[in-house]
CSV table of C-alpha atoms in Angstrom, one decimal:
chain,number,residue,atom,x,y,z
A,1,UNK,CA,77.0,-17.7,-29.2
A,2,UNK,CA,78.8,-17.3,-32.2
A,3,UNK,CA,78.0,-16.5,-36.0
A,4,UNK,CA,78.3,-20.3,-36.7
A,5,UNK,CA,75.7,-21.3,-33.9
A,6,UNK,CA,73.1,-18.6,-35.5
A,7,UNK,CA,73.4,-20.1,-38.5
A,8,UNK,CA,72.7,-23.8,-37.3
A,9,UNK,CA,70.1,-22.3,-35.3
A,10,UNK,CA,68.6,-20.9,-38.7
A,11,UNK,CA,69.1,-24.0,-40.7
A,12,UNK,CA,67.0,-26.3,-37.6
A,13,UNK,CA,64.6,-23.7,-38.0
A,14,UNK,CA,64.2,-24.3,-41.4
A,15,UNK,CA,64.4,-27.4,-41.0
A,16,UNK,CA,61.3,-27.7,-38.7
A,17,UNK,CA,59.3,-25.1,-40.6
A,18,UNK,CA,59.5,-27.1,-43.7
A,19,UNK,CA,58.5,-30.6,-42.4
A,20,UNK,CA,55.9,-29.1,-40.6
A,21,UNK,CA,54.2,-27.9,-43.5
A,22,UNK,CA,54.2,-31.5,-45.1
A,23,UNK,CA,51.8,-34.3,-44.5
A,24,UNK,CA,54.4,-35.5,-42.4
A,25,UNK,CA,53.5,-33.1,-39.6
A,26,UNK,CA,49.8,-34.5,-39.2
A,27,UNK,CA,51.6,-38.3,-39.7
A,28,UNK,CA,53.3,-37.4,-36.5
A,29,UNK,CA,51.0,-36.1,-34.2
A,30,UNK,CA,49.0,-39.6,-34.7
A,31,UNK,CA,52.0,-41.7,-33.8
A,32,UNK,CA,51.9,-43.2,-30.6
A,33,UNK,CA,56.2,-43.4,-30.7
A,34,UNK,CA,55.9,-39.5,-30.4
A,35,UNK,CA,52.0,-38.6,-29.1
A,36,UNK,CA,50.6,-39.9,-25.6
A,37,UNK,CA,47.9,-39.3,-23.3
A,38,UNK,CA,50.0,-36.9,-21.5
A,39,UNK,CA,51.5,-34.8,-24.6
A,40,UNK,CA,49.2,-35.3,-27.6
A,41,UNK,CA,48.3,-32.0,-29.2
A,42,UNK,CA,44.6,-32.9,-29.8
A,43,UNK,CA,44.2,-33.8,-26.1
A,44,UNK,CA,45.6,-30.0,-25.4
A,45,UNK,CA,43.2,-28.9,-28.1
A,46,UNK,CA,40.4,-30.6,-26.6
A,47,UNK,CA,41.5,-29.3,-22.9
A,48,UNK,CA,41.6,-25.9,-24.2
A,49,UNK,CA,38.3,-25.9,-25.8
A,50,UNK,CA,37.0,-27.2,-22.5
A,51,UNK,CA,38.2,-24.9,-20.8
A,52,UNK,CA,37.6,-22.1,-22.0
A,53,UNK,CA,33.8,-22.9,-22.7
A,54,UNK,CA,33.4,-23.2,-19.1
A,55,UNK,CA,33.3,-27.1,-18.7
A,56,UNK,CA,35.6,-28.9,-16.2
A,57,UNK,CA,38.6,-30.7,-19.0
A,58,UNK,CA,39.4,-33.4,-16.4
A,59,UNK,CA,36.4,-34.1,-15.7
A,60,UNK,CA,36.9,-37.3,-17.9
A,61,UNK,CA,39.7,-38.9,-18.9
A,62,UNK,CA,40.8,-37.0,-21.6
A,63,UNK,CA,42.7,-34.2,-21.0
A,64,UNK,CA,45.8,-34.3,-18.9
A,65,UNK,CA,47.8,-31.4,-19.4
A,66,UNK,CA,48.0,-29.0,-16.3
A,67,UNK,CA,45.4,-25.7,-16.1
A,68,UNK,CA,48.6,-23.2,-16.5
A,69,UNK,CA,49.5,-24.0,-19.7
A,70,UNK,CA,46.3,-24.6,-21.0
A,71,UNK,CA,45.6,-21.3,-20.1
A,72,UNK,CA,48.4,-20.0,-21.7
A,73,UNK,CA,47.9,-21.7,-24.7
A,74,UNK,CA,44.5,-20.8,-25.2
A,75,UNK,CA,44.7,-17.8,-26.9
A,76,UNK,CA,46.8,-19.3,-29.8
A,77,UNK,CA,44.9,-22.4,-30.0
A,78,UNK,CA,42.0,-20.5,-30.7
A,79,UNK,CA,42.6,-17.3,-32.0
A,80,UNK,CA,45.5,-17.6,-33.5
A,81,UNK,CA,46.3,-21.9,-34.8
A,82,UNK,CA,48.1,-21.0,-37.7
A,83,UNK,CA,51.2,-19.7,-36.1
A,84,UNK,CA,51.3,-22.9,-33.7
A,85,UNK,CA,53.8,-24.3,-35.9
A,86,UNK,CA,55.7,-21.7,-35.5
A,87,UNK,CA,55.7,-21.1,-31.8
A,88,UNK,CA,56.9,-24.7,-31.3
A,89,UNK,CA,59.5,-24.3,-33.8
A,90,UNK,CA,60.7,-21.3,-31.5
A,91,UNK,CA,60.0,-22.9,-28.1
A,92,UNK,CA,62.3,-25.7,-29.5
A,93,UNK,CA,64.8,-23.0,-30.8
A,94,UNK,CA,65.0,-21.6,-28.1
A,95,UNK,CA,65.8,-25.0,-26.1
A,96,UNK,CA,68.9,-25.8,-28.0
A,97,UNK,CA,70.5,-21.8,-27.5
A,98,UNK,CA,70.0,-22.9,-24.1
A,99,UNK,CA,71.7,-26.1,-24.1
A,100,UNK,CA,74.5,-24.7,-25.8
A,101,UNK,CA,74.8,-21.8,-23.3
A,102,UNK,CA,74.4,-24.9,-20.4
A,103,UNK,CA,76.9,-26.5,-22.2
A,104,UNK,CA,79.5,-24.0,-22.5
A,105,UNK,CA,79.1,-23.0,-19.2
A,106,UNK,CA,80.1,-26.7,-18.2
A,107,UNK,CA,82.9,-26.9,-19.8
A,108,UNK,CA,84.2,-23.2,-18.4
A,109,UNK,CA,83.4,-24.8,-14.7
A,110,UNK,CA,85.9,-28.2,-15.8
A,111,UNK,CA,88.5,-25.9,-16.9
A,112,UNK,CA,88.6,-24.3,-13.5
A,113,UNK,CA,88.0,-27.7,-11.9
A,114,UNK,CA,91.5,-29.1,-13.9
A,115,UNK,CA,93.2,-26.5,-12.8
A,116,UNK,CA,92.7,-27.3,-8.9
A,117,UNK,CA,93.4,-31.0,-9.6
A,118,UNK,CA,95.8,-30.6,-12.3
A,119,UNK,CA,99.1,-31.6,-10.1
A,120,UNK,CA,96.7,-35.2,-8.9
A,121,UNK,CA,96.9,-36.0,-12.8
A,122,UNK,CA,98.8,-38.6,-14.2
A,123,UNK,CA,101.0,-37.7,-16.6
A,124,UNK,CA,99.9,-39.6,-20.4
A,125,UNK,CA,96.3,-38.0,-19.9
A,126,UNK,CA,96.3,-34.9,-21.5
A,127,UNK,CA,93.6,-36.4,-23.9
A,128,UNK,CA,91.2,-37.0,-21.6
A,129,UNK,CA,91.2,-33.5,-20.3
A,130,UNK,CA,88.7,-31.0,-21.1
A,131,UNK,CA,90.8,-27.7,-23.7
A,132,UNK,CA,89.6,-24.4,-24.3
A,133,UNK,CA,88.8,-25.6,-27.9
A,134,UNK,CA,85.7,-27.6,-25.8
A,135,UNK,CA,84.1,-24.5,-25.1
A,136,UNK,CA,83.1,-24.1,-28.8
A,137,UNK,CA,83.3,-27.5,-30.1
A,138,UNK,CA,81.2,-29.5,-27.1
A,139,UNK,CA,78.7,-26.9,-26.9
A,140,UNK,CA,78.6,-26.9,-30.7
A,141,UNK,CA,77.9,-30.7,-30.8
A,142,UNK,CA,75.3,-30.3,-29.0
A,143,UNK,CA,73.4,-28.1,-30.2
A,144,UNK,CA,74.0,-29.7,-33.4
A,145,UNK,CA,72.8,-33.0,-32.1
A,146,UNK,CA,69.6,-31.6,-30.5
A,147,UNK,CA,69.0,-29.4,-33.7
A,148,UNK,CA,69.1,-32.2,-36.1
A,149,UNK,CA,68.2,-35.5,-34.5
A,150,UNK,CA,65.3,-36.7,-35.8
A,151,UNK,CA,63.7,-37.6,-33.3
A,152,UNK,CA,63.8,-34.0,-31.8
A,153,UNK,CA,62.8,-32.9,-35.4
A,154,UNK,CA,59.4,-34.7,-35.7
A,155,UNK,CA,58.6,-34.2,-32.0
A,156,UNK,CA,58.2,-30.5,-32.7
A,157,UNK,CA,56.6,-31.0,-36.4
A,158,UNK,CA,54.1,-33.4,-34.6
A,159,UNK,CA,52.9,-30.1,-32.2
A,160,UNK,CA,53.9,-32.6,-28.7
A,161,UNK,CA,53.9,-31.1,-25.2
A,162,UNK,CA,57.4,-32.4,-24.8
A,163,UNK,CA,58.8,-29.3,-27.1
A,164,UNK,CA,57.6,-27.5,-23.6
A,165,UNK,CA,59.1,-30.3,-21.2
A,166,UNK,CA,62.2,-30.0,-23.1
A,167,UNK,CA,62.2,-26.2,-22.7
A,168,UNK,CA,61.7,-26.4,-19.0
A,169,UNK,CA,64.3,-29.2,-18.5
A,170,UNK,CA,67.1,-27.0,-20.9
A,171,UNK,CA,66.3,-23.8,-18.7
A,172,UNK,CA,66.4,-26.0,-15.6
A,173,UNK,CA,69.9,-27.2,-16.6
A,174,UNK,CA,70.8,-24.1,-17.3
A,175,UNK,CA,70.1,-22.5,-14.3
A,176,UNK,CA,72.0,-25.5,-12.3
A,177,UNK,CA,74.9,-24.1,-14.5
A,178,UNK,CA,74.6,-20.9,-13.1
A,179,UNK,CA,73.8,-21.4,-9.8
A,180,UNK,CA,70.7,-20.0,-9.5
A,181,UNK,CA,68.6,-21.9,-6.9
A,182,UNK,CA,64.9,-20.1,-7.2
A,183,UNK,CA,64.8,-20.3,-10.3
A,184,UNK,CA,65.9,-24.0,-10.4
A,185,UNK,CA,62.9,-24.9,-7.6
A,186,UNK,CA,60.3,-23.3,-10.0
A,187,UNK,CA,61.0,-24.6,-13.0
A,188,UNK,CA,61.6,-28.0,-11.2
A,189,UNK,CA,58.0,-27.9,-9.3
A,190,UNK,CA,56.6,-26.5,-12.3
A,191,UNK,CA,57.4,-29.7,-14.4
A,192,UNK,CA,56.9,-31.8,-11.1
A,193,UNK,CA,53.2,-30.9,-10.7
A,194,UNK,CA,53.0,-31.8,-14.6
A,195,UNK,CA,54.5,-34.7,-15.1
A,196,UNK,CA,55.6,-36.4,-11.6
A,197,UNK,CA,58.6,-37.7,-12.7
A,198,UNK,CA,61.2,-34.8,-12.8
A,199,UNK,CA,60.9,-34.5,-8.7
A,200,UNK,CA,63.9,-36.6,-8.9
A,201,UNK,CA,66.1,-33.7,-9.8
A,202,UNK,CA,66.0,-32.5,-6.5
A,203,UNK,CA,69.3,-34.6,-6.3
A,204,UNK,CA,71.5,-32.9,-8.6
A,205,UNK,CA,70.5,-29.7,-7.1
A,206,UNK,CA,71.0,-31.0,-4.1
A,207,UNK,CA,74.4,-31.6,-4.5
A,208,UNK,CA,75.3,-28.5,-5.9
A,209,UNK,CA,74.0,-26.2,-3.6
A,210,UNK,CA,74.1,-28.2,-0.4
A,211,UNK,CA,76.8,-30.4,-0.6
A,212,UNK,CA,78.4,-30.0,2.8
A,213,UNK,CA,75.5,-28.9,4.7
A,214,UNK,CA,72.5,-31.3,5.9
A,215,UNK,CA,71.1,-28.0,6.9
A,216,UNK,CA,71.0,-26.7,4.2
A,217,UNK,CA,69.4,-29.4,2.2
A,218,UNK,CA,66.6,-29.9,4.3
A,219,UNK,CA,66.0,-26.0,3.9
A,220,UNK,CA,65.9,-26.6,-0.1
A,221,UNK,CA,63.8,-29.5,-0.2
A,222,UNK,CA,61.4,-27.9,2.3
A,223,UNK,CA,61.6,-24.8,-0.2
A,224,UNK,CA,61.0,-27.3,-3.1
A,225,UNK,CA,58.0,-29.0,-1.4
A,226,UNK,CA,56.8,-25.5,-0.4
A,227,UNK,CA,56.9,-24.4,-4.4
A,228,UNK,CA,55.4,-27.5,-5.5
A,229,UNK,CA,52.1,-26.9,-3.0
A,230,UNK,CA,52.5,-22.8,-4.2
A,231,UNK,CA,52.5,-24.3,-8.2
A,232,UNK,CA,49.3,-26.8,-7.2
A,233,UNK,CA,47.4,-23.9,-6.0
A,234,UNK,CA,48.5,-21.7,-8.6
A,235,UNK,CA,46.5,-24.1,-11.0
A,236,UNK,CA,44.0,-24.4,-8.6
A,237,UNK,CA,43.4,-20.5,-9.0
A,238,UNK,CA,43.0,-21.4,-13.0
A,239,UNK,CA,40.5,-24.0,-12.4
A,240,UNK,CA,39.0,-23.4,-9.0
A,241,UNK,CA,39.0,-27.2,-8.7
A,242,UNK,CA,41.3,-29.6,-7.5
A,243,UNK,CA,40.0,-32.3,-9.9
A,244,UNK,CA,43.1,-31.4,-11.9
A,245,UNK,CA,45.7,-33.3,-9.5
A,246,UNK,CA,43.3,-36.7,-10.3
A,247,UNK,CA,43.8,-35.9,-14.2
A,248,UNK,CA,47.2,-35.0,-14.1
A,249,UNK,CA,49.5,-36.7,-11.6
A,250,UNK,CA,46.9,-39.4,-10.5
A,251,UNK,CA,46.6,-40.2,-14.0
A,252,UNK,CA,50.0,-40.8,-13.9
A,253,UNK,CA,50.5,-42.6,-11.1
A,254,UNK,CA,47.4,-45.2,-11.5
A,255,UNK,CA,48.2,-45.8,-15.3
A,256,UNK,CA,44.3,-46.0,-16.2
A,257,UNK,CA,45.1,-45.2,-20.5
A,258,UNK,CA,46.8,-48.7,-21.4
A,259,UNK,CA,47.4,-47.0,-25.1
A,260,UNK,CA,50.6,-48.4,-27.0
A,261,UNK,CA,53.6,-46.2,-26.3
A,262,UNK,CA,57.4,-46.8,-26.5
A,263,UNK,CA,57.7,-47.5,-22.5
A,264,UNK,CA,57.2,-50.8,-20.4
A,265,UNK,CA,54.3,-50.4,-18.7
A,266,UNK,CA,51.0,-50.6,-21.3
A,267,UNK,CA,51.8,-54.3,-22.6
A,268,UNK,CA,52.2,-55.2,-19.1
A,269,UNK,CA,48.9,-53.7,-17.4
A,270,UNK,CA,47.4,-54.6,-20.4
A,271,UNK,CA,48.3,-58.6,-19.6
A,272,UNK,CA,47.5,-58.6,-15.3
A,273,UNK,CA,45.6,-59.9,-13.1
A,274,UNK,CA,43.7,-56.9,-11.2
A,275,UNK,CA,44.4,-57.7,-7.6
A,276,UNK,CA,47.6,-57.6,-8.7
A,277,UNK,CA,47.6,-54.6,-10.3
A,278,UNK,CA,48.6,-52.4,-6.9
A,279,UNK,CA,51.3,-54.0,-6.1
A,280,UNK,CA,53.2,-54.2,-9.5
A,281,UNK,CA,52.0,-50.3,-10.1
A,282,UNK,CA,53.9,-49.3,-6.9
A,283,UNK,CA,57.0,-51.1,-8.3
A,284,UNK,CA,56.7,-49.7,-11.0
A,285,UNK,CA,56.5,-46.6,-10.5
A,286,UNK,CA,59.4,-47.1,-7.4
A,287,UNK,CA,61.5,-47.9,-10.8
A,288,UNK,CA,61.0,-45.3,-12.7
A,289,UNK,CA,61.7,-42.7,-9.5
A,290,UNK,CA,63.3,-43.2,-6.5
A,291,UNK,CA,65.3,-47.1,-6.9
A,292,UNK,CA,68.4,-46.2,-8.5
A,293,UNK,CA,68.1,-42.5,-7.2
A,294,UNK,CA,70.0,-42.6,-4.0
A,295,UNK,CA,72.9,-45.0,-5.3
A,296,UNK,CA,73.6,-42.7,-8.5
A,297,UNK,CA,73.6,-40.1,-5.9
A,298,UNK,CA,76.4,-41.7,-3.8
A,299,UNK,CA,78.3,-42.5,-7.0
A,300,UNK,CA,77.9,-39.3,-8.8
A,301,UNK,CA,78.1,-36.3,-6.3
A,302,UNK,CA,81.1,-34.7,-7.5
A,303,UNK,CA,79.1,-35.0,-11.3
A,304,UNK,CA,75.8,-33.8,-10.7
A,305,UNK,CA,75.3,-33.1,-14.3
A,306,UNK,CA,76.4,-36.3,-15.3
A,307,UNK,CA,73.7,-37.7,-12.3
A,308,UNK,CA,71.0,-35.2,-13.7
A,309,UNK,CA,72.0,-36.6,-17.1
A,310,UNK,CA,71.3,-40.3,-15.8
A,311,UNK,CA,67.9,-39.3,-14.3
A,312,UNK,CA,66.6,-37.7,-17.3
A,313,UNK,CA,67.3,-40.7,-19.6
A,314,UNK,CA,66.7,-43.3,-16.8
A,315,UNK,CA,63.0,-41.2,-17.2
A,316,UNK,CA,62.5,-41.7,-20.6
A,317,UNK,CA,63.1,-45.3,-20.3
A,318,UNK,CA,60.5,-46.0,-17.4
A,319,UNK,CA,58.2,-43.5,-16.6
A,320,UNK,CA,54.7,-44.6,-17.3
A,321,UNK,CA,54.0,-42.7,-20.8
A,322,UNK,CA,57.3,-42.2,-22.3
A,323,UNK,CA,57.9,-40.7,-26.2
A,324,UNK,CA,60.7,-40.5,-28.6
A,325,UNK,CA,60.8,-36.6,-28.0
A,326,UNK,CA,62.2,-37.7,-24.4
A,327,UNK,CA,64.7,-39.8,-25.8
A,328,UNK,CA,65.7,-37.3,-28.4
A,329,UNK,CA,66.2,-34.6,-25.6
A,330,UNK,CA,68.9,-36.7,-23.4
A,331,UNK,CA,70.7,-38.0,-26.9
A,332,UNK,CA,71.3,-34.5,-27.2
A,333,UNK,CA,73.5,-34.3,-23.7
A,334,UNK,CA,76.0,-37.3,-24.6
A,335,UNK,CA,78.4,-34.9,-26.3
A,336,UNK,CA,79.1,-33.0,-22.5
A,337,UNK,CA,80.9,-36.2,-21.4
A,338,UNK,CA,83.1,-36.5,-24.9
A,339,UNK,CA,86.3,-36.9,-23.0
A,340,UNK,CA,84.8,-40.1,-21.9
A,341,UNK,CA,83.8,-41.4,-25.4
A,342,UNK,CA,86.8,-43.3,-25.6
A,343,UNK,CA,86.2,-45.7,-23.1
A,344,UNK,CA,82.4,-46.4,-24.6
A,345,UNK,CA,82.5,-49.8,-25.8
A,346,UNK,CA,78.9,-50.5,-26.8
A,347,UNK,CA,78.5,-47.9,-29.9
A,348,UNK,CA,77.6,-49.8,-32.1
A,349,UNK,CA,75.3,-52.2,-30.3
A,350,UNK,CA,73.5,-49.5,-29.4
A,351,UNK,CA,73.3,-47.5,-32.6
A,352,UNK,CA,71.9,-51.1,-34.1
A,353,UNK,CA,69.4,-51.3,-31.2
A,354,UNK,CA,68.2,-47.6,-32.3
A,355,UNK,CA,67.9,-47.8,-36.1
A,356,UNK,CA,66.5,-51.6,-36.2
A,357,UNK,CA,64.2,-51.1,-33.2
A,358,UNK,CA,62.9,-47.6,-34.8
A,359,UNK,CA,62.5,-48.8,-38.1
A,360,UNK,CA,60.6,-52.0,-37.0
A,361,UNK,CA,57.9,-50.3,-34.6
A,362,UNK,CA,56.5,-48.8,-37.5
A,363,UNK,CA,56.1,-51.7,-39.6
A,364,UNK,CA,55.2,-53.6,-36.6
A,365,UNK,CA,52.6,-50.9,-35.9
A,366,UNK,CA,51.2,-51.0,-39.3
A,367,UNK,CA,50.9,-55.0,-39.2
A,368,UNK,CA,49.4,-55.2,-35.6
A,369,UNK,CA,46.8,-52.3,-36.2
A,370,UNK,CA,46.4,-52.3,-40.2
A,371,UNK,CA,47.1,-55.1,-41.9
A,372,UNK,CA,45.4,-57.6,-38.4
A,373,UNK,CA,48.8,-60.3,-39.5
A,374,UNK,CA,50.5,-59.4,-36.3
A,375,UNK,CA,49.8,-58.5,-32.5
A,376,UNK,CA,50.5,-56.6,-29.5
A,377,UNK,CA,53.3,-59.0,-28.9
A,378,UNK,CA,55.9,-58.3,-32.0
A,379,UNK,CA,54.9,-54.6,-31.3
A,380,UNK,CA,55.9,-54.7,-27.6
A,381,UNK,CA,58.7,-56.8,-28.3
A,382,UNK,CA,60.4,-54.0,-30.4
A,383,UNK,CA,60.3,-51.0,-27.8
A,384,UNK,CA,61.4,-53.6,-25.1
A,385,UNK,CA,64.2,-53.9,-27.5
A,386,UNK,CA,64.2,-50.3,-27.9
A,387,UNK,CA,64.4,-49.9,-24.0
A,388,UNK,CA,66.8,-52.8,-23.8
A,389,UNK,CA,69.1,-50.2,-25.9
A,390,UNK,CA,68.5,-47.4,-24.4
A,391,UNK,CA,69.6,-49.2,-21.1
A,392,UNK,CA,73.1,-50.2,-22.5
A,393,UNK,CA,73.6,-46.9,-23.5
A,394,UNK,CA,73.1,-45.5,-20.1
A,395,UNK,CA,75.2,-48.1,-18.2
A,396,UNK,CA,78.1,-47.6,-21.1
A,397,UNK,CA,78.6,-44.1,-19.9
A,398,UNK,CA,78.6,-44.8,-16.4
A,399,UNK,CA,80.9,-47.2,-17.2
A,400,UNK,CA,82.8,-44.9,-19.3
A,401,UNK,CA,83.0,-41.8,-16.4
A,402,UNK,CA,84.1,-44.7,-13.9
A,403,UNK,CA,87.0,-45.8,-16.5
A,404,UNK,CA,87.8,-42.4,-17.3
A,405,UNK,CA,88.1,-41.0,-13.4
A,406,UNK,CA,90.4,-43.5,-13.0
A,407,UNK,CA,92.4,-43.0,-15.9
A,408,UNK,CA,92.9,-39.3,-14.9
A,409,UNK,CA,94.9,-40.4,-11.8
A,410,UNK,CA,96.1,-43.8,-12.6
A,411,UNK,CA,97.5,-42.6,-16.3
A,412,UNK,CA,96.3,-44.8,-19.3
A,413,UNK,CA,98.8,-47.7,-19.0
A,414,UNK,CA,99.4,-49.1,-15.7
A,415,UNK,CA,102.0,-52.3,-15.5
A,416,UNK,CA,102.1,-55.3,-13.6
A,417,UNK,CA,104.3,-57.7,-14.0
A,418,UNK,CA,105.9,-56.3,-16.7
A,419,UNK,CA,102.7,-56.5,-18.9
A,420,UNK,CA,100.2,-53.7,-19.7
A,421,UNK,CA,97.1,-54.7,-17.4
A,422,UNK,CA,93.6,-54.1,-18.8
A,423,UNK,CA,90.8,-52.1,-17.1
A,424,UNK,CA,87.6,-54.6,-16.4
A,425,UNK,CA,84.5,-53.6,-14.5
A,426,UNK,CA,82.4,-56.5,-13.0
């Protein structure tokens, strides 16, 4: 990293440090765009207290956060809750230097990749070729784009357990980057065993470290199960109870807190019928894991960043108690696949999805809850819209890397006919 970098790094710090000493900061932390059941920082409080006064934390339906951490975090919480602010502010730090580093390390690994396949190229796409210059200016953009989105801003100023999700996902992707494969399996069960959802990177590893041997894979994902049961019963040794897999993944899975978030499920649950409720749970939940894992998979094996990309934001789209501190974290990866920017075609659909949609939910909020002249209904009809944006986004990438693969060895202008032809996905 360079002298430039340190600086942005400063100035995000800064950034941080002084919203989160505004009534902002305590503004956040209420909001259910950015605070859940599974990453508000009063349930960690409360789990902490709990827990360190002896008394089981999940032995309600409070507290969902996993034993480890709230161990870990005890000590500050209690001893020490005026430099909270300023551990998140580091812990979020700390997660773009290592998105930059991930990202720079990408690039370096194209380069070497262009320079196999450089004679397959066509000859009018030197444009859509990764430079030298992208080592600096990709992995500038984003950290740049994770340092100052908002969204990532007020996540951290609002104190969420997503600052540490985000840390584990950036050293996860950075590990991927530098092929190492322990490492990788314990952050990845790690983050598994707290949030159920991330089990689906197991794919992208998969790829990269077993990509021509079955053997292989079934040895990593039997390692992978293996750390996931070694993770469970290293919370088990913190609580000497198993009641935490009901509170944490359980929770997740059954969707018993039908409180208002950004996501698809709580408007839903709230509305059916209970002997239906099984049924649309387990499609639900199918949807937000394993449905579009093993076709992305297919698709995307030579890209398994690009596929770890998809999964991350197909995550913060469905899973069961999604924030905008998800969102802001796979925003913050777009600027790896720059060189297929070009061929995006919905920017500015989606960037009017994002503002309108953001803006509204909170006036929405305050008329459903505050002022009693709205209901659930304009409320859940602006993060559907919010989702419905999120989901053009996605698929305009896709599209984008399918456009841009075949640009590379097609060239930019094919003829037929005597007439420039134009490239259509249906």
């Amino acid at each position: 990293m360079d002298l430039r970098c340190y600086k942005l790094l400063i100035l995000g710090g800064a950034v941080r440090l002084y919203f989160s000493r505004t009534p902002l900061a305590g503004l956040i932390s209420n909001r259910v765009e950015f605070a859940t059941p599974l990453n508000s920082y009063k349930r960690m409080q409360e789990g902490v207290y709990l827990l360190q006064h002896g008394i089981d934390p999940y032995g309600g339906d409070l507290v969902h956060e996993t034993p480890l951490l709230l161990r870990a975090m005890s000590t500050i919480f209690t001893s020490y809750p005026e430099f909270l602010p300023l551990l998140y502010i580091l812990l979020d730090l700390s997660t773009a230097a290592l998105l930059h580093l991930m990202s720079s390390n990408f690039v370096q690994q194209k380069l070497q990749q262009q320079r196999s396949e450089l004679k397959n190229y066509a000859k009018d796409t030197g444009e859509l070729q990764y430079t030298e210059d992208d080592k600096y200016d990709i992995a500038e953009l984003v950290l740049i784009a994770y340092l100052f989105n908002p969204l990532t801003v007020m996540n951290c100023i609002g104190l969420t357990s997503t600052v540490f999700s985000n840390l584990i996902l950036a050293l996860l992707l950075y590990s991927l980057m530098k092929r190492q494969l322990l490492f990788c399996l314990v952050l990845l069960s790690f983050e598994t065993v707290r949030s159920l959802y991330p089990a689906v990177l197991i794919a992208p590893l998969l790829l990269i470290f077993a990509r021509r041997s079955i053997c292989a894979g079934v040895s990593i994902f039997t390692l992978f199960v293996a750390c996931c049961m070694a993770m469970a019963g290293a919370n088990f040794l913190v609580m000497n109870s198993w009641n935490f897999l009901d509170g944490t993944l359980g929770f997740i899975f059954h969707f018993r807190d039908l409180q208002p978030n950004i996501g698809l499920f709580w408007y839903f649950f709230t509305e059916m019928f209970e002997h239906f409720r099984t049924m649309f749970l387990i499609t639900f939940q199918l949807n937000a894991t394993v449905l579009y894992l093993v076709p992305l998979a297919v698709k995307l094996r030579k890209e398994p960043l690009l596929l770890a990309t998809v999964l991350i934001a197909l995550m913060a789209v469905f899973r069961a108690y999604p924030s905008l501190g998800d969102v802001g974290f796979y925003l913050s990866l777009l600027p790896l696949w720059r060189r297929c920017w070009k061929y995006m075609s919905h920017g500015f659909v989606v960037f009017a999805f994002f503002l309108i949609t953001l803006v509204m939910m909170g006036a929405l909020w305050h008329l459903w809850i505050y002022a009693g002249s709205a209901n659930a209904n304009f409320y859940f009809g602006a993060t559907l819209a919010f989702s419905t944006g999120q989901i053009f986004l996605i698929t305009d990438l896709l599209f984008a890397h399918v456009k841009h693969e075949f640009c590379l060895y097609n060239g930019q202008k094919i003829i037929i006919n005597g007439e420039e032809a134009r490239i259509l996905l249906e």
